[in-house]
Short mmCIF file of C-alpha atoms in Angstrom, two decimals:
data_model
loop_
_atom_site.label_atom_id
_atom_site.label_comp_id
_atom_site.label_asym_id
_atom_site.label_seq_id
_atom_site.Cartn_x
_atom_site.Cartn_y
_atom_site.Cartn_z
CA UNK I 1 15.48 -12.11 29.79
CA UNK I 2 13.72 -8.96 29.42
CA UNK I 3 10.32 -8.93 28.01
CA UNK I 4 8.76 -5.63 27.16
CA UNK I 5 5.12 -5.23 26.81
CA UNK I 6 3.12 -2.56 25.51
CA UNK I 7 0.46 -1.97 28.28
CA UNK I 8 -2.91 -0.27 27.36
CA UNK I 9 -5.79 0.50 29.52
CA UNK I 10 -8.47 2.41 27.41
CA UNK I 11 -10.30 2.82 30.65
CA UNK I 12 -7.53 4.11 32.90
CA UNK I 13 -4.46 6.21 32.53
CA UNK I 14 -2.54 3.86 30.02
CA UNK I 15 -5.01 5.02 27.36
CA UNK I 16 -2.11 5.94 25.03
CA UNK I 17 0.08 3.14 25.74
CA UNK I 18 3.04 2.68 27.65
CA UNK I 19 6.11 0.06 27.53
CA UNK I 20 6.39 -1.76 30.87
CA UNK I 21 9.69 -4.13 31.23
CA UNK I 22 9.36 -7.44 32.95
CA UNK I 23 12.11 -9.75 34.02
CA UNK I 24 11.63 -13.16 33.05
CA UNK I 25 13.58 -16.37 34.18
CA UNK I 26 13.87 -18.34 30.93
CA UNK I 27 13.39 -22.00 30.44
CA UNK I 28 14.26 -24.39 27.65
CA UNK I 29 11.98 -23.96 24.79
CA UNK I 30 9.86 -21.13 26.59
CA UNK I 31 7.40 -19.21 23.78
CA UNK I 32 6.37 -15.99 24.28
CA UNK I 33 3.22 -17.05 25.58
CA UNK I 34 4.78 -19.10 28.42
CA UNK I 35 6.90 -15.82 29.33
CA UNK I 36 3.54 -13.78 29.27
CA UNK I 37 1.98 -16.55 31.67
CA UNK I 38 5.23 -16.42 33.47
CA UNK I 39 4.80 -12.74 34.15
CA UNK I 40 0.73 -13.42 34.94
CA UNK I 41 1.96 -15.78 37.80
CA UNK I 42 4.93 -14.22 39.15
CA UNK I 43 4.94 -10.48 38.45
CA UNK I 44 1.81 -8.89 37.43
CA UNK I 45 -1.86 -10.59 37.53
CA UNK I 46 -3.39 -7.93 35.68
CA UNK I 47 -1.63 -8.32 32.35
CA UNK I 48 -4.38 -9.16 29.57
CA UNK I 49 -4.02 -11.30 26.78
CA UNK I 50 -5.81 -13.87 24.60
CA UNK I 51 -4.88 -17.58 23.94
CA UNK I 52 -6.45 -20.93 23.59
CA UNK I 53 -4.85 -23.89 21.74
CA UNK I 54 -1.09 -23.24 22.66
CA UNK I 55 -0.29 -25.19 19.80
CA UNK I 56 -0.10 -22.73 16.84
CA UNK I 57 -3.51 -23.70 15.73
CA UNK I 58 -6.21 -21.40 16.88
CA UNK I 59 -4.90 -18.15 15.87
CA UNK I 60 -6.13 -16.76 19.45
CA UNK I 61 -2.73 -15.40 20.65
CA UNK I 62 -1.56 -13.25 17.39
CA UNK I 63 0.28 -10.35 18.36
CA UNK I 64 3.18 -8.23 17.31
CA UNK I 65 6.35 -9.69 18.64
CA UNK I 66 9.59 -7.39 18.29
CA UNK I 67 7.69 -5.43 15.72
CA UNK I 68 6.46 -8.53 13.82
CA UNK I 69 3.22 -10.12 13.73
CA UNK I 70 3.24 -13.90 14.89
CA UNK I 71 1.63 -16.37 17.07
CA UNK I 72 3.21 -15.87 20.60
CA UNK I 73 2.89 -19.92 21.12
CA UNK I 74 4.65 -20.57 18.18
CA UNK I 75 7.78 -17.91 18.70
CA UNK I 76 10.51 -19.33 20.94
CA UNK I 77 12.07 -16.79 23.30
CA UNK I 78 15.55 -18.01 22.68
CA UNK I 79 15.26 -17.21 18.98
CA UNK I 80 14.59 -13.53 19.72
CA UNK I 81 16.57 -10.65 20.31
CA UNK I 82 16.38 -9.27 23.78
CA UNK I 83 14.35 -6.95 25.31
CA UNK I 84 11.82 -8.70 23.42
CA UNK I 85 8.90 -6.14 22.79
CA UNK I 86 5.33 -7.84 22.70
CA UNK I 87 2.43 -5.31 21.24
CA UNK I 88 -1.17 -5.90 20.65
CA UNK I 89 -2.30 -5.98 16.87
CA UNK I 90 -2.30 -3.14 14.81
CA UNK I 91 -5.34 -1.51 13.24
CA UNK I 92 -7.83 -3.12 15.93
CA UNK I 93 -9.14 -1.26 18.94
CA UNK I 94 -7.17 -2.35 22.10
CA UNK I 95 -9.75 -3.64 24.80
CA UNK I 96 -6.68 -3.83 27.25
CA UNK I 97 -2.74 -4.45 27.09
CA UNK I 98 -2.35 -7.30 24.36
CA UNK I 99 -6.15 -8.05 23.86
CA UNK I 100 -7.66 -6.45 20.96
CA UNK I 101 -11.65 -6.38 19.47
CA UNK I 102 -11.58 -8.67 16.63
CA UNK I 103 -15.06 -7.33 15.52
CA UNK I 104 -13.95 -4.96 12.77
CA UNK I 105 -11.87 -7.80 11.55
CA UNK I 106 -14.86 -10.60 11.45
CA UNK I 107 -17.28 -7.95 10.26
CA UNK I 108 -15.07 -7.68 6.86
CA UNK I 109 -14.73 -11.65 6.98
CA UNK I 110 -18.55 -11.99 6.91
CA UNK I 111 -18.79 -9.61 4.21
CA UNK I 112 -17.70 -11.94 1.78
CA UNK I 113 -20.01 -14.85 3.03
CA UNK I 114 -17.30 -16.95 3.97
CA UNK I 115 -19.02 -20.17 3.98
CA UNK I 116 -19.43 -22.78 1.26
CA UNK I 117 -22.58 -22.94 -0.88
CA UNK I 118 -23.47 -26.28 -2.54
CA UNK I 119 -25.72 -27.09 -5.81
CA UNK I 120 -29.24 -25.98 -4.73
CA UNK I 121 -30.86 -28.83 -6.79
CA UNK I 122 -29.22 -31.64 -5.03
CA UNK I 123 -29.67 -30.01 -1.72
CA UNK I 124 -33.24 -30.14 -2.18
CA UNK I 125 -33.68 -34.02 -3.67
CA UNK I 126 -32.86 -37.07 -2.03
CA UNK I 127 -29.58 -37.15 0.12
CA UNK I 128 -26.62 -37.53 -2.33
CA UNK I 129 -23.03 -38.62 -1.82
CA UNK I 130 -20.97 -35.55 -0.45
CA UNK I 131 -19.43 -33.49 -3.18
CA UNK I 132 -15.70 -33.89 -3.12
CA UNK I 133 -12.65 -32.76 -5.15
CA UNK I 134 -10.34 -35.68 -5.78
CA UNK I 135 -6.89 -35.25 -4.22
CA UNK I 136 -5.33 -35.07 -7.90
CA UNK I 137 -7.61 -32.32 -8.89
CA UNK I 138 -5.65 -29.33 -10.57
CA UNK I 139 -8.05 -27.08 -8.81
CA UNK I 140 -6.28 -28.02 -5.69
CA UNK I 141 -3.07 -26.68 -6.22
CA UNK I 142 -3.62 -23.25 -4.92
CA UNK I 143 -6.88 -23.63 -3.13
CA UNK I 144 -4.98 -26.31 -0.61
CA UNK I 145 -2.94 -24.06 0.44
CA UNK I 146 -5.44 -21.15 0.99
CA UNK I 147 -7.94 -22.78 3.05
CA UNK I 148 -5.00 -23.28 5.82
CA UNK I 149 -6.14 -19.67 7.10
CA UNK I 150 -6.79 -19.51 10.89
CA UNK I 151 -7.96 -16.31 10.98
CA UNK I 152 -5.54 -15.14 13.47
CA UNK I 153 -5.70 -11.30 12.29
CA UNK I 154 -1.65 -11.12 11.83
CA UNK I 155 -1.97 -10.14 7.81
CA UNK I 156 -4.96 -7.76 8.68
CA UNK I 157 -2.54 -6.06 11.48
CA UNK I 158 0.62 -6.03 9.22
CA UNK I 159 -1.39 -4.60 6.33
CA UNK I 160 -0.90 -0.50 5.94
CA UNK I 161 -3.96 -0.50 3.52
CA UNK I 162 -6.29 -1.54 6.20
CA UNK I 163 -5.03 1.38 8.34
CA UNK I 164 -5.18 3.89 5.58
CA UNK I 165 -8.27 2.67 3.87
CA UNK I 166 -11.19 2.16 6.33
CA UNK I 167 -13.27 0.32 4.02
CA UNK I 168 -10.83 -2.24 2.83
CA UNK I 169 -11.78 -5.82 3.65
CA UNK I 170 -8.22 -7.04 4.06
CA UNK I 171 -6.26 -9.98 3.31
CA UNK I 172 -7.69 -12.49 5.49
CA UNK I 173 -11.35 -11.84 4.23
CA UNK I 174 -10.10 -11.75 0.60
CA UNK I 175 -8.45 -14.87 1.01
CA UNK I 176 -11.40 -16.72 2.27
CA UNK I 177 -13.32 -15.13 -0.90
CA UNK I 178 -10.90 -16.76 -3.17
CA UNK I 179 -10.62 -20.07 -1.53
CA UNK I 180 -14.46 -20.47 -1.90
CA UNK I 181 -14.89 -18.84 -5.21
CA UNK I 182 -11.81 -21.09 -6.68
CA UNK I 183 -13.83 -24.16 -5.07
CA UNK I 184 -15.46 -25.93 -8.15
CA UNK I 185 -18.27 -27.13 -6.02
CA UNK I 186 -19.02 -23.58 -4.61
CA UNK I 187 -22.04 -22.13 -6.42
CA UNK I 188 -21.77 -18.68 -5.13
CA UNK I 189 -18.58 -17.57 -6.97
CA UNK I 190 -20.08 -15.25 -8.98
CA UNK I 191 -21.58 -13.42 -6.43
CA UNK I 192 -18.16 -13.51 -4.27
CA UNK I 193 -16.50 -12.11 -7.22
CA UNK I 194 -18.59 -9.13 -7.99
CA UNK I 195 -18.51 -8.31 -4.09
CA UNK I 196 -14.71 -8.31 -3.84
CA UNK I 197 -14.62 -6.08 -7.20
CA UNK I 198 -16.57 -3.51 -5.10
CA UNK I 199 -14.66 -0.51 -3.52
CA UNK I 200 -12.77 -1.65 -0.68
CA UNK I 201 -12.06 -5.09 -2.38
CA UNK I 202 -9.30 -6.60 -4.33
CA UNK I 203 -8.48 -2.97 -5.96
CA UNK I 204 -7.69 -1.75 -2.90
CA UNK I 205 -4.96 -3.53 -2.09
CA UNK I 206 -1.49 -2.46 -3.40
CA UNK I 207 0.66 -5.40 -3.38
CA UNK I 208 2.64 -4.63 -0.48
CA UNK I 209 2.75 -8.24 0.51
CA UNK I 210 3.19 -7.74 4.50
CA UNK I 211 0.48 -10.67 4.66
CA UNK I 212 2.57 -12.59 2.99
CA UNK I 213 5.77 -12.27 5.37
CA UNK I 214 3.87 -12.63 8.61
CA UNK I 215 1.33 -15.20 7.85
CA UNK I 216 1.97 -17.89 10.74
CA UNK I 217 0.71 -21.00 8.47
CA UNK I 218 2.21 -20.24 5.24
CA UNK I 219 -0.73 -18.69 3.51
CA UNK I 220 -0.23 -16.15 0.61
CA UNK I 221 -3.29 -14.00 0.67
CA UNK I 222 -1.39 -11.67 -1.77
CA UNK I 223 -1.71 -14.30 -4.50
CA UNK I 224 -5.50 -14.95 -3.53
CA UNK I 225 -6.08 -11.43 -4.18
CA UNK I 226 -4.14 -11.32 -7.25
CA UNK I 227 -6.07 -14.36 -8.36
CA UNK I 228 -9.34 -12.89 -7.56
CA UNK I 229 -8.52 -10.05 -9.80
CA UNK I 230 -7.89 -12.02 -12.75
CA UNK I 231 -11.13 -13.65 -12.08
CA UNK I 232 -12.64 -10.13 -11.80
CA UNK I 233 -11.22 -9.08 -15.14
CA UNK I 234 -12.29 -12.38 -17.01
CA UNK I 235 -15.97 -12.63 -15.42
CA UNK N 1 -23.51 -34.37 11.79
CA UNK N 2 -25.43 -36.49 9.09
CA UNK N 3 -25.29 -35.75 5.65
CA UNK N 4 -28.90 -34.53 5.87
CA UNK N 5 -28.34 -32.10 8.42
CA UNK N 6 -25.14 -30.67 7.01
CA UNK N 7 -27.04 -29.88 3.64
CA UNK N 8 -30.13 -28.60 5.68
CA UNK N 9 -27.39 -25.96 7.07
CA UNK N 10 -25.96 -25.09 3.72
CA UNK N 11 -29.50 -24.29 2.29
CA UNK N 12 -29.52 -21.88 5.54
CA UNK N 13 -26.54 -20.42 4.66
CA UNK N 14 -27.34 -20.11 0.90
CA UNK N 15 -30.22 -18.09 1.88
CA UNK N 16 -28.00 -15.04 2.86
CA UNK N 17 -26.53 -14.85 -0.54
CA UNK N 18 -29.44 -12.93 -1.69
CA UNK N 19 -29.15 -10.61 1.62
CA UNK N 20 -26.00 -8.95 2.25
CA UNK N 21 -24.70 -9.26 5.54
CA UNK N 22 -23.77 -5.70 5.47
CA UNK N 23 -25.16 -2.84 3.59
CA UNK N 24 -23.96 -2.62 0.13
CA UNK N 25 -21.55 0.28 -0.19
CA UNK N 26 -22.57 3.27 -2.23
CA UNK N 27 -19.99 3.84 -4.13
CA UNK N 28 -18.54 0.83 -6.46
CA UNK N 29 -16.02 0.79 -9.05
CA UNK N 30 -14.05 3.73 -8.38
CA UNK N 31 -11.15 1.67 -6.94
CA UNK N 32 -11.35 -0.45 -10.06
CA UNK N 33 -11.19 2.43 -12.39
CA UNK N 34 -8.39 3.94 -10.80
CA UNK N 35 -6.55 0.50 -10.50
CA UNK N 36 -6.63 0.13 -14.42
CA UNK N 37 -6.01 3.85 -15.21
CA UNK N 38 -2.70 3.99 -13.48
CA UNK N 39 -1.87 0.77 -14.85
CA UNK N 40 -2.85 1.80 -18.30
CA UNK N 41 -1.29 5.17 -18.30
CA UNK N 42 1.76 4.03 -16.41
CA UNK N 43 3.11 1.27 -19.12
CA UNK N 44 2.04 3.93 -21.71
CA UNK N 45 4.21 6.58 -20.23
CA UNK N 46 7.14 4.87 -19.10
CA UNK N 47 9.15 4.93 -22.58
CA UNK N 48 8.33 8.53 -22.80
CA UNK N 49 9.60 9.35 -19.37
CA UNK N 50 12.98 7.61 -19.62
CA UNK N 51 13.50 9.24 -23.13
CA UNK N 52 12.35 12.98 -21.01
CA UNK N 53 15.01 11.88 -18.21
CA UNK N 54 17.89 11.30 -20.64
CA UNK N 55 17.43 14.52 -22.59
CA UNK N 56 16.89 16.80 -19.53
CA UNK N 57 19.00 15.35 -16.91
CA UNK N 58 21.55 12.79 -18.58
CA UNK N 59 22.28 14.69 -21.88
CA UNK N 60 21.94 18.43 -20.14
CA UNK N 61 21.70 19.85 -16.64
CA UNK N 62 18.36 21.07 -16.14
CA UNK N 63 19.31 24.71 -15.65
CA UNK N 64 20.54 24.55 -19.06
CA UNK N 65 17.49 24.07 -20.89
CA UNK N 66 16.63 27.52 -21.10
CA UNK N 67 14.03 29.27 -23.51
CA UNK N 68 16.65 28.87 -26.42
CA UNK N 69 17.01 25.36 -25.53
CA UNK N 70 12.99 25.04 -25.60
CA UNK N 71 12.71 27.02 -28.81
CA UNK N 72 15.00 24.71 -30.70
CA UNK N 73 13.31 21.67 -29.53
CA UNK N 74 9.82 23.03 -30.00
CA UNK N 75 10.78 24.02 -33.53
CA UNK N 76 9.91 20.33 -34.33
CA UNK N 77 6.03 19.51 -34.28
CA UNK N 78 7.11 15.76 -32.88
CA UNK N 79 8.57 17.21 -29.72
CA UNK N 80 5.48 19.53 -28.80
CA UNK N 81 3.21 16.36 -29.62
CA UNK N 82 5.81 14.32 -27.43
CA UNK N 83 5.57 16.81 -24.62
CA UNK N 84 1.90 17.41 -24.70
CA UNK N 85 1.12 13.59 -24.34
CA UNK N 86 3.66 12.89 -21.88
CA UNK N 87 2.17 15.82 -19.62
CA UNK N 88 -1.38 14.66 -20.23
CA UNK N 89 -0.52 11.31 -18.93
CA UNK N 90 1.82 12.24 -16.27
CA UNK N 91 -0.78 14.68 -14.74
CA UNK N 92 -3.71 12.35 -14.97
CA UNK N 93 -1.40 9.53 -13.62
CA UNK N 94 -0.45 11.54 -10.66
CA UNK N 95 -3.95 13.44 -9.72
CA UNK N 96 -5.50 10.03 -10.08
CA UNK N 97 -3.35 8.29 -7.65
CA UNK N 98 -3.12 11.22 -5.32
CA UNK N 99 -7.23 11.59 -5.70
CA UNK N 100 -7.26 7.95 -4.78
CA UNK N 101 -5.14 8.41 -1.84
CA UNK N 102 -7.00 11.05 -0.61
CA UNK N 103 -10.53 10.16 -1.12
CA UNK N 104 -9.72 6.75 0.66
CA UNK N 105 -8.40 8.57 3.59
CA UNK N 106 -11.27 10.99 4.07
CA UNK N 107 -14.67 10.18 5.30
CA UNK N 108 -18.02 11.38 4.63
CA UNK N 109 -19.55 12.25 1.15
CA UNK N 110 -19.33 16.16 1.43
CA UNK N 111 -15.48 15.93 2.25
CA UNK N 112 -15.26 13.37 -0.80
CA UNK N 113 -17.33 15.48 -3.11
CA UNK N 114 -14.61 18.49 -2.27
CA UNK N 115 -11.66 15.98 -3.12
CA UNK N 116 -13.53 14.86 -6.32
CA UNK N 117 -13.95 18.71 -7.76
CA UNK N 118 -10.59 19.91 -6.66
CA UNK N 119 -8.86 17.01 -8.65
CA UNK N 120 -10.82 17.82 -11.73
CA UNK N 121 -10.36 21.42 -11.29
CA UNK N 122 -6.52 21.07 -10.55
CA UNK N 123 -6.49 18.85 -13.52
CA UNK N 124 -8.42 20.46 -15.97
CA UNK N 125 -6.26 23.79 -15.50
CA UNK N 126 -2.96 22.20 -15.42
CA UNK N 127 -3.51 20.27 -18.46
CA UNK N 128 -5.03 23.18 -20.55
CA UNK N 129 -1.78 25.27 -19.26
CA UNK N 130 0.83 22.84 -20.33
CA UNK N 131 -1.05 21.87 -23.68
CA UNK N 132 -1.32 25.42 -24.45
CA UNK N 133 2.25 26.04 -24.03
CA UNK N 134 3.20 22.96 -26.02
CA UNK N 135 0.93 24.03 -28.80
CA UNK N 136 2.26 27.66 -29.03
CA UNK N 137 5.42 26.06 -30.14
CA UNK N 138 7.85 29.21 -30.03
CA UNK N 139 7.58 32.43 -28.05
CA UNK N 140 5.55 35.13 -29.18
CA UNK N 141 7.48 37.77 -27.63
CA UNK N 142 11.15 37.84 -26.91
CA UNK N 143 11.39 41.51 -25.31
CA UNK N 144 11.03 42.33 -21.67
CA UNK N 145 8.81 40.34 -19.85
CA UNK N 146 5.16 41.76 -18.87
CA UNK N 147 5.83 43.59 -15.61
CA UNK N 148 2.51 42.38 -14.18
CA UNK N 149 3.87 38.79 -14.20
CA UNK N 150 7.02 39.43 -12.60
CA UNK N 151 6.21 37.89 -9.53
CA UNK N 152 5.63 34.61 -11.06
CA UNK N 153 8.88 33.24 -11.07
CA UNK N 154 9.45 34.15 -7.23
CA UNK N 155 6.22 32.17 -6.53
CA UNK N 156 7.62 29.28 -8.46
CA UNK N 157 11.02 29.12 -7.08
CA UNK N 158 9.53 29.71 -3.49
CA UNK N 159 7.06 26.57 -4.02
CA UNK N 160 10.54 24.50 -4.96
CA UNK N 161 12.15 25.40 -1.93
CA UNK N 162 8.83 24.74 0.12
CA UNK N 163 8.92 21.31 -1.60
CA UNK N 164 12.55 20.57 -1.22
CA UNK N 165 12.23 21.69 2.67
CA UNK N 166 9.43 19.56 3.07
CA UNK N 167 11.47 17.00 1.88
CA UNK N 168 14.52 17.30 3.50
CA UNK N 169 12.46 17.68 6.77
CA UNK N 170 10.73 14.26 6.44
CA UNK N 171 13.86 12.63 5.54
CA UNK N 172 15.37 14.06 8.99
CA UNK N 173 12.19 12.94 10.94
CA UNK N 174 12.25 9.45 9.57
CA UNK N 175 16.14 8.94 10.10
CA UNK N 176 15.82 10.53 14.03
CA UNK N 177 12.24 8.92 14.73
CA UNK N 178 13.83 5.24 13.37
CA UNK N 179 17.08 5.76 14.61
CA UNK N 180 15.79 6.76 18.25
CA UNK N 181 13.48 4.03 18.29
CA UNK N 182 16.38 1.28 17.34
CA UNK N 183 18.73 3.10 19.85
CA UNK N 184 15.90 2.64 22.88
CA UNK N 185 15.68 -1.04 21.60
CA UNK N 186 12.24 -0.22 20.37
CA UNK N 187 10.34 -1.64 17.71
CA UNK N 188 9.90 0.16 14.54
CA UNK N 189 6.36 -0.61 13.66
CA UNK N 190 5.58 -2.21 10.20
CA UNK N 191 8.95 -0.63 8.98
CA UNK N 192 10.83 -3.95 9.49
CA UNK N 193 8.96 -5.44 6.54
CA UNK N 194 10.58 -4.61 3.06
CA UNK N 195 7.03 -4.50 1.09
CA UNK N 196 6.31 -1.60 3.70
CA UNK N 197 9.54 0.49 2.44
CA UNK N 198 8.51 -0.42 -1.08
CA UNK N 199 5.04 0.90 -0.72
CA UNK N 200 6.21 4.17 1.23
CA UNK N 201 8.87 4.73 -1.22
CA UNK N 202 6.21 4.54 -3.88
CA UNK N 203 4.05 7.01 -2.54
CA UNK N 204 6.30 9.25 -1.34
CA UNK N 205 8.28 9.47 -5.02
CA UNK N 206 4.66 9.66 -6.44
CA UNK N 207 3.52 12.46 -4.17
CA UNK N 208 7.02 14.28 -4.66
CA UNK N 209 6.72 14.24 -8.66
CA UNK N 210 3.37 15.56 -8.85
CA UNK N 211 4.57 18.44 -6.38
CA UNK N 212 7.36 19.16 -9.25
CA UNK N 213 5.03 18.58 -11.92
CA UNK N 214 2.59 21.09 -10.90
CA UNK N 215 5.06 23.85 -10.47
CA UNK N 216 7.21 22.80 -13.99
CA UNK N 217 3.62 23.16 -15.91
CA UNK N 218 3.41 26.69 -14.56
CA UNK N 219 7.24 27.59 -15.37
CA UNK N 220 6.93 25.93 -18.98
CA UNK N 221 3.42 27.59 -19.40
CA UNK N 222 5.34 31.09 -19.16
CA UNK N 223 7.77 30.41 -21.63
CA UNK N 224 5.49 31.41 -24.67
CA UNK N 225 4.71 35.00 -23.54
CA UNK N 226 7.33 35.56 -21.27
CA UNK N 227 10.38 33.30 -21.57
CA UNK N 228 12.68 35.74 -20.05
CA UNK N 229 10.67 34.97 -16.74
CA UNK N 230 11.00 31.23 -17.61
CA UNK N 231 14.60 31.24 -17.81
CA UNK N 232 14.82 33.16 -14.25
CA UNK N 233 12.64 30.28 -12.74
CA UNK N 234 14.84 27.63 -14.91
CA UNK N 235 18.39 29.15 -13.82
CA UNK N 236 17.01 28.65 -10.08
CA UNK N 237 17.25 24.80 -10.72
CA UNK N 238 21.03 25.31 -9.97
CA UNK N 239 20.63 26.85 -6.52
CA UNK N 240 22.91 24.43 -4.06
CA UNK N 241 19.81 24.14 -1.75
CA UNK N 242 17.60 22.67 -4.67
CA UNK N 243 20.52 20.42 -6.21
CA UNK N 244 20.31 17.47 -4.09
CA UNK N 245 16.28 17.70 -5.17
CA UNK N 246 17.58 17.67 -9.03
CA UNK N 247 19.01 14.19 -8.47
CA UNK N 248 16.44 12.99 -6.07
CA UNK N 249 13.71 13.81 -8.80
CA UNK N 250 15.65 11.80 -11.10
CA UNK N 251 15.85 8.89 -8.75
CA UNK N 252 12.00 9.35 -7.59
CA UNK N 253 10.72 9.08 -11.34
CA UNK N 254 13.04 5.77 -11.78
CA UNK N 255 12.00 4.43 -8.50
CA UNK N 256 8.18 5.01 -9.30
CA UNK N 257 8.14 4.14 -12.69
CA UNK N 258 10.34 0.58 -12.22
CA UNK N 259 8.38 -0.20 -9.20
CA UNK N 260 5.25 0.25 -11.12
CA UNK N 261 6.66 -2.25 -13.78
CA UNK N 262 7.49 -4.56 -10.97
CA UNK N 263 4.12 -4.69 -9.56
CA UNK N 264 2.76 -5.63 -12.82
CA UNK N 265 5.44 -7.83 -13.80
CA UNK N 266 4.51 -9.73 -10.14
CA UNK N 267 1.19 -9.96 -10.71
CA UNK N 268 1.32 -11.21 -14.21
CA UNK N 269 3.40 -14.00 -12.66
CA UNK N 270 0.97 -14.32 -9.39
CA UNK N 271 1.93 -18.11 -8.48
CA UNK N 272 5.26 -18.23 -10.08
CA UNK N 273 6.45 -15.19 -8.20
CA UNK N 274 5.37 -15.84 -4.74
CA UNK N 275 9.21 -15.57 -3.22
CA UNK N 276 10.14 -12.65 -5.57
CA UNK N 277 8.60 -9.80 -3.63
CA UNK N 278 11.68 -8.99 -1.49
CA UNK N 279 14.60 -9.70 -3.97
CA UNK N 280 12.84 -7.63 -6.74
CA UNK N 281 12.29 -4.78 -4.44
CA UNK N 282 16.39 -4.89 -3.23
CA UNK N 283 17.01 -5.23 -7.33
CA UNK N 284 15.05 -2.20 -7.75
CA UNK N 285 17.04 -0.17 -5.46
CA UNK N 286 20.47 -1.14 -6.63
CA UNK N 287 18.68 -0.11 -10.29
CA UNK N 288 17.62 3.18 -9.43
CA UNK N 289 20.64 4.21 -7.51
CA UNK N 290 22.62 3.00 -10.43
CA UNK N 291 20.72 4.78 -12.97
CA UNK N 292 20.65 8.04 -10.82
CA UNK N 293 24.40 8.27 -10.83
CA UNK N 294 24.73 10.02 -14.42
CA UNK N 295 22.14 12.68 -13.29
CA UNK N 296 24.44 13.17 -10.18
CA UNK N 297 27.66 13.18 -12.38
CA UNK N 298 25.87 16.14 -14.86
CA UNK N 299 25.00 18.17 -11.76
CA UNK N 300 28.64 18.15 -10.60
CA UNK N 301 29.95 19.51 -13.79
CA UNK N 302 30.39 16.29 -16.10
CA UNK N 303 29.31 16.57 -19.55
CA UNK N 304 28.93 13.63 -21.99
#
């Protein structure tokens, strides 16, 4: 099996990127991440990539595989057309080879205050019971799915608007804003809605839908953006 | 973590709400305004555009819409109002879209101010020209055209040939680049996603329609005072080099209009339409191709 890796070395000769082919000995159930480790151990110890959990849960190994964003640990080599091309995520600066600098992604993520804000009165008084939303509550129908985001950056990479509009917050940050704003316990919903209605927020989205296609955990950021826009309309 | 320390942590985070984590952007609300205007003007325009397409591309070949045709049509005040309203909606819709595209891409307040000013000047000038022509109704002078303006049709035809050349070159470049990459087994970037094609075709169609509209406004503006020059320009539509662009224009208008409606419907259905993105795009392509066929037939000489 041929694995074709897009090599980048911003400090060296491969500043603009070049393809390099590696012949990998396939094994049963071998993932793309396993193939990259095989290359690292048997062929080229200079290959750089990021990984962590190896189980499709952390999102660290997101990259572009055969032209489509996905998690290297979750894509089986046997299910891919040979040669298997592997590139770093798009719209992010490359540190080396498949390793990208995720700071622009997380800076935009931070812009929506991606944390839960509880009721201030209850926080100042004696410790109450933890706030809970019952499992059958209708507000859970959409929110439950949208909180599964693992912040891998695949949607950010697949979105053409991120590449065209430098201020655009991107699908992941807006999805996070919706998941929190739609939480009935959250007390910062109005502030979040106001921020995402600014330039670079939900009105910069063109409904392309690549974010929905590539999400490795089935989140639908486009739906979050649409629902936030309706919230912005009705506020 | 105890409940107490968890809540303390929440309190600490809550303080950030009054202090944004990054500086507030100076410009707010422009994209929202554009977003609403594009949808409102698009929805208002769809029926008018389809009627215009039927009359100019299905019921007759565009090259036959001479000054005699326009004189007969504009003898009715209703048609003049129809064309004036359609022009204003199409021009402002197109310029709002183009302005948003360019302004999002450029950086720096000075460059953005230039884009704003250019959009306003172009919009005001072309809206003035087009509305003045529609209000004038019939030609004031049917004799020989003023010699001083004899060069105008040449410039207009040259502009149309330029738009056609850019379009043909862009299509050829896309085919060559994607074909080359596919032949070498290389990925084709985001073009493997249907949504990418829907988005790119929408923008390309919008840009092409706006380019044609600007030329069309000037040729229509010739009609009231120099109908012979108008006729010379319209006759150029029959040039074999421009013929594919006639059908392309119909397809672009249909695609752009129907894609706008598709996006609005998907937006309205939100969670009920999560799986409809790609199927609705395929249906849109089939519908656009089917509805463009009569225009091709008319161009090839068939008359209803």
